[in-house]
Coordinates of C-alpha atoms and ligand atoms in Angstrom, one line a residue:
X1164 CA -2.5 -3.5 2.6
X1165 CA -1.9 -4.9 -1.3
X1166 CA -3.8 -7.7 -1.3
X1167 CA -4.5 -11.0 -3.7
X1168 CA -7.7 -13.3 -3.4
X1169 CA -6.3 -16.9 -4.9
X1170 CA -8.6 -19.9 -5.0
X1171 CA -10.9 -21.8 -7.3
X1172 CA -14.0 -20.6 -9.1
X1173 CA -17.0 -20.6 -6.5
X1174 CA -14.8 -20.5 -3.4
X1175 CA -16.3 -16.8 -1.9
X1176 CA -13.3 -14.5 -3.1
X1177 CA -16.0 -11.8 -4.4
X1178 CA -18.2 -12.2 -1.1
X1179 CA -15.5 -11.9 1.3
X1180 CA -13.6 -9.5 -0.5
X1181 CA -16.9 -7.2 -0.7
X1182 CA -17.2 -7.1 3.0
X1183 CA -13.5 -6.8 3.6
X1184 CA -13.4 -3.4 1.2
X1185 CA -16.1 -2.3 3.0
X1186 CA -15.0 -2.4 6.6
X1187 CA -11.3 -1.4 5.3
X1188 CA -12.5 1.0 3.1
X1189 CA -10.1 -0.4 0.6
X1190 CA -11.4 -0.9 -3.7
X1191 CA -11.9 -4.4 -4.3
X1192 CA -10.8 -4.8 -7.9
X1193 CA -12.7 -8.0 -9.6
X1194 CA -10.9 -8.5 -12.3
X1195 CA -14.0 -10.7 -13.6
X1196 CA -16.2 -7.8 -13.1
X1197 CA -14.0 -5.7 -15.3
X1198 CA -14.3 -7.6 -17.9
X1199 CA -17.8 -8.1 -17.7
X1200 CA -18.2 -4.7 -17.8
X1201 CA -16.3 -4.4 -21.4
X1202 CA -18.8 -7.6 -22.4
X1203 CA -21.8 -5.3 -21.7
X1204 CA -20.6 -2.1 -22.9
X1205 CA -19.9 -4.3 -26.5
X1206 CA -16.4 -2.6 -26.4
X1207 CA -13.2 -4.1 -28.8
X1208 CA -12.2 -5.7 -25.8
X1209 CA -15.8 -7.3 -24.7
X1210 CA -16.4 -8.2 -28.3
X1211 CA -13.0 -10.0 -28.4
X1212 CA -13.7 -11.5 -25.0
X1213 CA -17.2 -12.9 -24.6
X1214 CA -17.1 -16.4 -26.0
X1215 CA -13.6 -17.0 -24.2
X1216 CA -15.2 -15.7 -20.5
X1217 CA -19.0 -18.0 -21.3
X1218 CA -17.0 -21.1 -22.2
X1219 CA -15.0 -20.8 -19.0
X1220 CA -11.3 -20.3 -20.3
X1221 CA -8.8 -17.4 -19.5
X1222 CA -9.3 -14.3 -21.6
X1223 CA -5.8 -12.9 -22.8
X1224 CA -3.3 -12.4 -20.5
X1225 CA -2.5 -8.8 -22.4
X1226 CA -6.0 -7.6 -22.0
X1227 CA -5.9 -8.8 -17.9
X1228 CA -2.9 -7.4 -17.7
X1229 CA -3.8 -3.8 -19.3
X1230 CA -6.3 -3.7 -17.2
X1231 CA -5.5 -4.1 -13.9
X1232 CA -1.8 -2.5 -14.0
X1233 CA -3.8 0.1 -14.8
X1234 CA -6.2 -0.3 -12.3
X1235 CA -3.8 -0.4 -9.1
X1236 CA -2.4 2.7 -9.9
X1237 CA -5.4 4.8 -9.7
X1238 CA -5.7 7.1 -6.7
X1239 CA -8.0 5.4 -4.8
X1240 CA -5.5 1.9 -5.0
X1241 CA -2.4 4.2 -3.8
X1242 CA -3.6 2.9 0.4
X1243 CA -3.8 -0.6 -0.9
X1244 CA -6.3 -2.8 -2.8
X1245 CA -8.2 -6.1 -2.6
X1246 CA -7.5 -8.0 -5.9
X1247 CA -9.8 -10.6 -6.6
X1248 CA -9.3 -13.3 -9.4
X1249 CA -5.7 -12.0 -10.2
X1250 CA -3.2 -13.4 -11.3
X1251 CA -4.3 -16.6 -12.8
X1252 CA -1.5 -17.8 -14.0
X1253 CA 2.7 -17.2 -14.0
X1254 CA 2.6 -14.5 -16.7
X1255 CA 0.2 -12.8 -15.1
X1256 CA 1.7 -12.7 -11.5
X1257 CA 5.0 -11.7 -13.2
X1258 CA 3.4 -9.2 -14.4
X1259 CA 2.0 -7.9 -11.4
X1260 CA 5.3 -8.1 -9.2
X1261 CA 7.2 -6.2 -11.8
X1262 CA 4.1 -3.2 -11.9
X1263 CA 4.5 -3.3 -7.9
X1264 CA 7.8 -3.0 -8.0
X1265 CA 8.1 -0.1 -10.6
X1266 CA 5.5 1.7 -8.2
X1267 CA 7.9 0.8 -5.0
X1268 CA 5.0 -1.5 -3.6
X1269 CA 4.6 -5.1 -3.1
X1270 CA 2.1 -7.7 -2.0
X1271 CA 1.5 -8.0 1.5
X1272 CA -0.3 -10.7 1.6
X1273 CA -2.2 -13.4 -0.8
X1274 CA -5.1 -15.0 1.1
X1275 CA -5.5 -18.8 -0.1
X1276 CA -9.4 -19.8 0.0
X1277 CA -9.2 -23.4 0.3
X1278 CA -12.4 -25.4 0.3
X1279 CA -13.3 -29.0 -1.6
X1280 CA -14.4 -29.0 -5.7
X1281 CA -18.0 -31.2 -4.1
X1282 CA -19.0 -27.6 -2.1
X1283 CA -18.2 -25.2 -5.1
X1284 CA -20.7 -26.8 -7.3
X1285 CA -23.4 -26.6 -4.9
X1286 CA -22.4 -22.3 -4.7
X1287 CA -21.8 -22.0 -8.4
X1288 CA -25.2 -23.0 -9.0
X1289 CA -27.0 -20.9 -6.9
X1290 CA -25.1 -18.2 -7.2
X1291 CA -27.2 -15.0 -8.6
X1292 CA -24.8 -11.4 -9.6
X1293 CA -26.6 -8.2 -9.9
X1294 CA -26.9 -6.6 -12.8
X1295 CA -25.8 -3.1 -11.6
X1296 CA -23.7 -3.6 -9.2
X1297 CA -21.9 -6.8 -9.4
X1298 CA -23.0 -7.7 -5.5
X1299 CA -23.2 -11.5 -4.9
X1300 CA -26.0 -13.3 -3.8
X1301 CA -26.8 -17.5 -3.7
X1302 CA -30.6 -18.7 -3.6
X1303 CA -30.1 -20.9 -0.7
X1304 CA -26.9 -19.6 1.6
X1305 CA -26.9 -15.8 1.4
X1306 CA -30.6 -14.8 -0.6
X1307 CA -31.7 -11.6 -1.1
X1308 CA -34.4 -10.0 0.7
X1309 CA -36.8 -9.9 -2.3
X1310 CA -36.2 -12.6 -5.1
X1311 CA -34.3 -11.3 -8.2
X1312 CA -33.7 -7.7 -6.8
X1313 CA -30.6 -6.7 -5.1
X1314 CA -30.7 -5.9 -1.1
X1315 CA -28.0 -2.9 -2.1
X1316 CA -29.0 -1.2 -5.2
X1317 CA -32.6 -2.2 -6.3
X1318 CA -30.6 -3.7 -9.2
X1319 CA -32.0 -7.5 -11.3
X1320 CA -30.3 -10.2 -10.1
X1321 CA -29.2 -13.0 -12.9
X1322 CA -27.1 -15.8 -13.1
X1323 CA -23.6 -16.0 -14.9
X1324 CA -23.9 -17.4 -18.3
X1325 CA -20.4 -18.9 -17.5
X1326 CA -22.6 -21.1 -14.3
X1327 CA -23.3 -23.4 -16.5
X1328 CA -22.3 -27.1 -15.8
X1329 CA -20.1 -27.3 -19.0
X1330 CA -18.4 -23.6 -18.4
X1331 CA -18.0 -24.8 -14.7
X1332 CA -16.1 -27.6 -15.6
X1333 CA -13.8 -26.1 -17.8
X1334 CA -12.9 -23.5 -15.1
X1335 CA -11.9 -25.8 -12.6
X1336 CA -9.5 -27.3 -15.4
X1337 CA -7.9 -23.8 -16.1
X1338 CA -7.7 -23.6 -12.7
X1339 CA -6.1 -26.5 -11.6
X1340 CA -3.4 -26.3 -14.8
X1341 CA -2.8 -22.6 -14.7
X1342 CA -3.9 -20.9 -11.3
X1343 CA -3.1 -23.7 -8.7
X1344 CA 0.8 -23.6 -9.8
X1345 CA 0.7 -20.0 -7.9
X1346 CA -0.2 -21.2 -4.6
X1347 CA 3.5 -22.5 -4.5
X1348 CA 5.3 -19.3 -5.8
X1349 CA 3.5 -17.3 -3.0
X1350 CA 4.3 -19.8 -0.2
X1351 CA 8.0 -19.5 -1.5
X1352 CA 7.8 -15.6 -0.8
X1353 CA 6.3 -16.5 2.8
X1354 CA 3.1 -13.9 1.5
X1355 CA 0.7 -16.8 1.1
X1356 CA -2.2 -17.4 4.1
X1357 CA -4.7 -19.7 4.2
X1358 CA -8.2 -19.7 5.0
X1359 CA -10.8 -22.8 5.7
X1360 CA -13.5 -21.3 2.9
X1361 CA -15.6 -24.3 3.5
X1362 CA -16.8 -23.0 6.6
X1363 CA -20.1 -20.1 6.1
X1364 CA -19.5 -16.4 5.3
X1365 CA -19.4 -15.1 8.6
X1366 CA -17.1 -18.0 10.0
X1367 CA -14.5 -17.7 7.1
X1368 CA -14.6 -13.5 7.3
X1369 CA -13.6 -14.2 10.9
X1370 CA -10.7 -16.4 9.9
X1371 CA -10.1 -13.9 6.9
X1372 CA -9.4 -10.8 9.4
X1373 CA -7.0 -12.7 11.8
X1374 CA -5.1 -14.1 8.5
X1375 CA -4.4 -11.0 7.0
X1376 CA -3.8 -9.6 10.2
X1377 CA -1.4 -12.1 11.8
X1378 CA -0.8 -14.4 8.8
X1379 CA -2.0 -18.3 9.4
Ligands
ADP1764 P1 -15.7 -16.4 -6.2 O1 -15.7 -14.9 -6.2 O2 -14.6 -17.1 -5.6 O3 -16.0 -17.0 -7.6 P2 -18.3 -15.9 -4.9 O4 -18.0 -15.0 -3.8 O5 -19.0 -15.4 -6.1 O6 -17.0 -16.8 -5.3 O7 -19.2 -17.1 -4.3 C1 -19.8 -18.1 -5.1 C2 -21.2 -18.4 -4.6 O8 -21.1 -19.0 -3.3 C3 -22.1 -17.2 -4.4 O9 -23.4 -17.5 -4.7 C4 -22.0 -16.8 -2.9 O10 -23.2 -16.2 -2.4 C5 -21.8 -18.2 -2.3 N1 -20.9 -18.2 -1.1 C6 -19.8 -17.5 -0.9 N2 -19.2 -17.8 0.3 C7 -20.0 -18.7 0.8 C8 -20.0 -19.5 2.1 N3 -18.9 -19.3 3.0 N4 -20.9 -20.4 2.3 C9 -21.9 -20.6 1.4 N5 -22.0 -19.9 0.3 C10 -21.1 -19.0 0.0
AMP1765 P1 -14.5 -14.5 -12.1 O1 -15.5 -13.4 -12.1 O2 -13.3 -14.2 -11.3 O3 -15.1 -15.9 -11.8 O4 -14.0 -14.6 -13.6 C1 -14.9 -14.9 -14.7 C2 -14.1 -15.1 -16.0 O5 -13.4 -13.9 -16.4 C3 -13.1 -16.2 -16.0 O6 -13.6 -17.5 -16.1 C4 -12.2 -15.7 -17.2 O7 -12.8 -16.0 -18.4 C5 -12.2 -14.2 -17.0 N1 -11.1 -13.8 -16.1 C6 -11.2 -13.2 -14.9 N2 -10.0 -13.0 -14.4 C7 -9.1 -13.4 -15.3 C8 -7.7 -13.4 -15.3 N3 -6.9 -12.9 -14.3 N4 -7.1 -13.9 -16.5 C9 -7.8 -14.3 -17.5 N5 -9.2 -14.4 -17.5 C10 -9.8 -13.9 -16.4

């Protein structure tokens, strides 16, 4: 199964993807996390990147694009992947169907999480990332056993320096300009399902299961 996580900033791609890789033992590539990863190493790449990704816009699409080609083909992808937070916009999911198709693969399906801007900021600001091992956590709907310590690795939990109100506002405007236009390219191609992701985790990982499975 080669699948894509599409929907705003906040709406539970990460969480639901996390849970999904782990009962389908698929890789759940976070294109967000890779980058954050270059940010924190200080690489080329994070140096280049750091201001774009805190003030909320799209980093290059060459850099996104690098890096998850490259990602998809690794040996662990070759079963199928979950790819969360790409592609963003039409370059990017160009890009992607011509990789797929030079590899003799293709999306199976693109899950749509659809869920109101007023519920998002309510997640985006409680939301709290760990450190070591990128699992997601929010104060009040999914809180960790022990404040600021994460349930899986012991790692500190801290919150996105992009969850800020400005940065959260400028993402919903990239969004809505450069991401939303996708939702009609994939309904085109017949791959796109949609699930309610207002709903709470357990509810929408139900609906995510019988949507990838049987489509919605
Ligand atoms: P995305 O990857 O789409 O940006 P996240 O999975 O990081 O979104 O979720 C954003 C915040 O909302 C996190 O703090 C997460 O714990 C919380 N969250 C995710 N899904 C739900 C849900 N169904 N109900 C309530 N809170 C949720
Ligand atoms: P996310 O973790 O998915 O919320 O992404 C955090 C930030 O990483 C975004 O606001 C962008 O700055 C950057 N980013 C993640 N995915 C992409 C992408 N496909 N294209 C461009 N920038 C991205």
């Amino acid at each position: 199964m080669n699948l894509v996580f599409l929907g705003p900033p906040g709406s539970g791609k990460g969480t639901q993807a996390e849970r999904l890789a782990e009962k389908q033992s698929l890789p759940h590539i976070a294109v967000g996390d890779l980058l954050r990863e270059e940010v924190r190493k200080n690489s080329e790449t994070g140096q280049r990147i750091k201001a774009v990704m805190e003030a909320g816009n799209l980093v290059p699409d060459e850099v996104t694009i690098t890096l998850t080609c490259s990602r998809i083909t690794q040996p662990d992808a070759q079963k199928g992947f979950i790819l969360d937070g790409f592609p963003r916009n039409t370059v990017q999911a160009e890009a992607l169907d011509k990789r797929l198709k030079e590899e003799n693969k293709m999306l199976n399906r693109v899950v749509y999480f659809d869920i109101s801007e007023e519920q998002i900021v309510n997640r985006l600001s409680g939301r709290r990332s760990c450190k070591k091992c990128g699992a997601v956590y929010h104060l009040q709907f999914n809180p960790p056993k022990n404040e600021n310590v994460c349930d899986k690795c012991g790692g500190e939990l801290y919150q996105r320096a992009d969850d800020a109100e400005n940065a959260i506002r400028t993402r919903f405007a990239v969004y809505r300009q450069q991401t939303q236009p996708l939702i009609d390219r994939y309904k085109r191609e017949k791959i796109l399902v949609n699930v309610e992701a207002g709903k709470d985790i357990k509810e929408v990982f139900a609906e995510l299961l019988l949507a990838i499975q049987y489509g919605s």
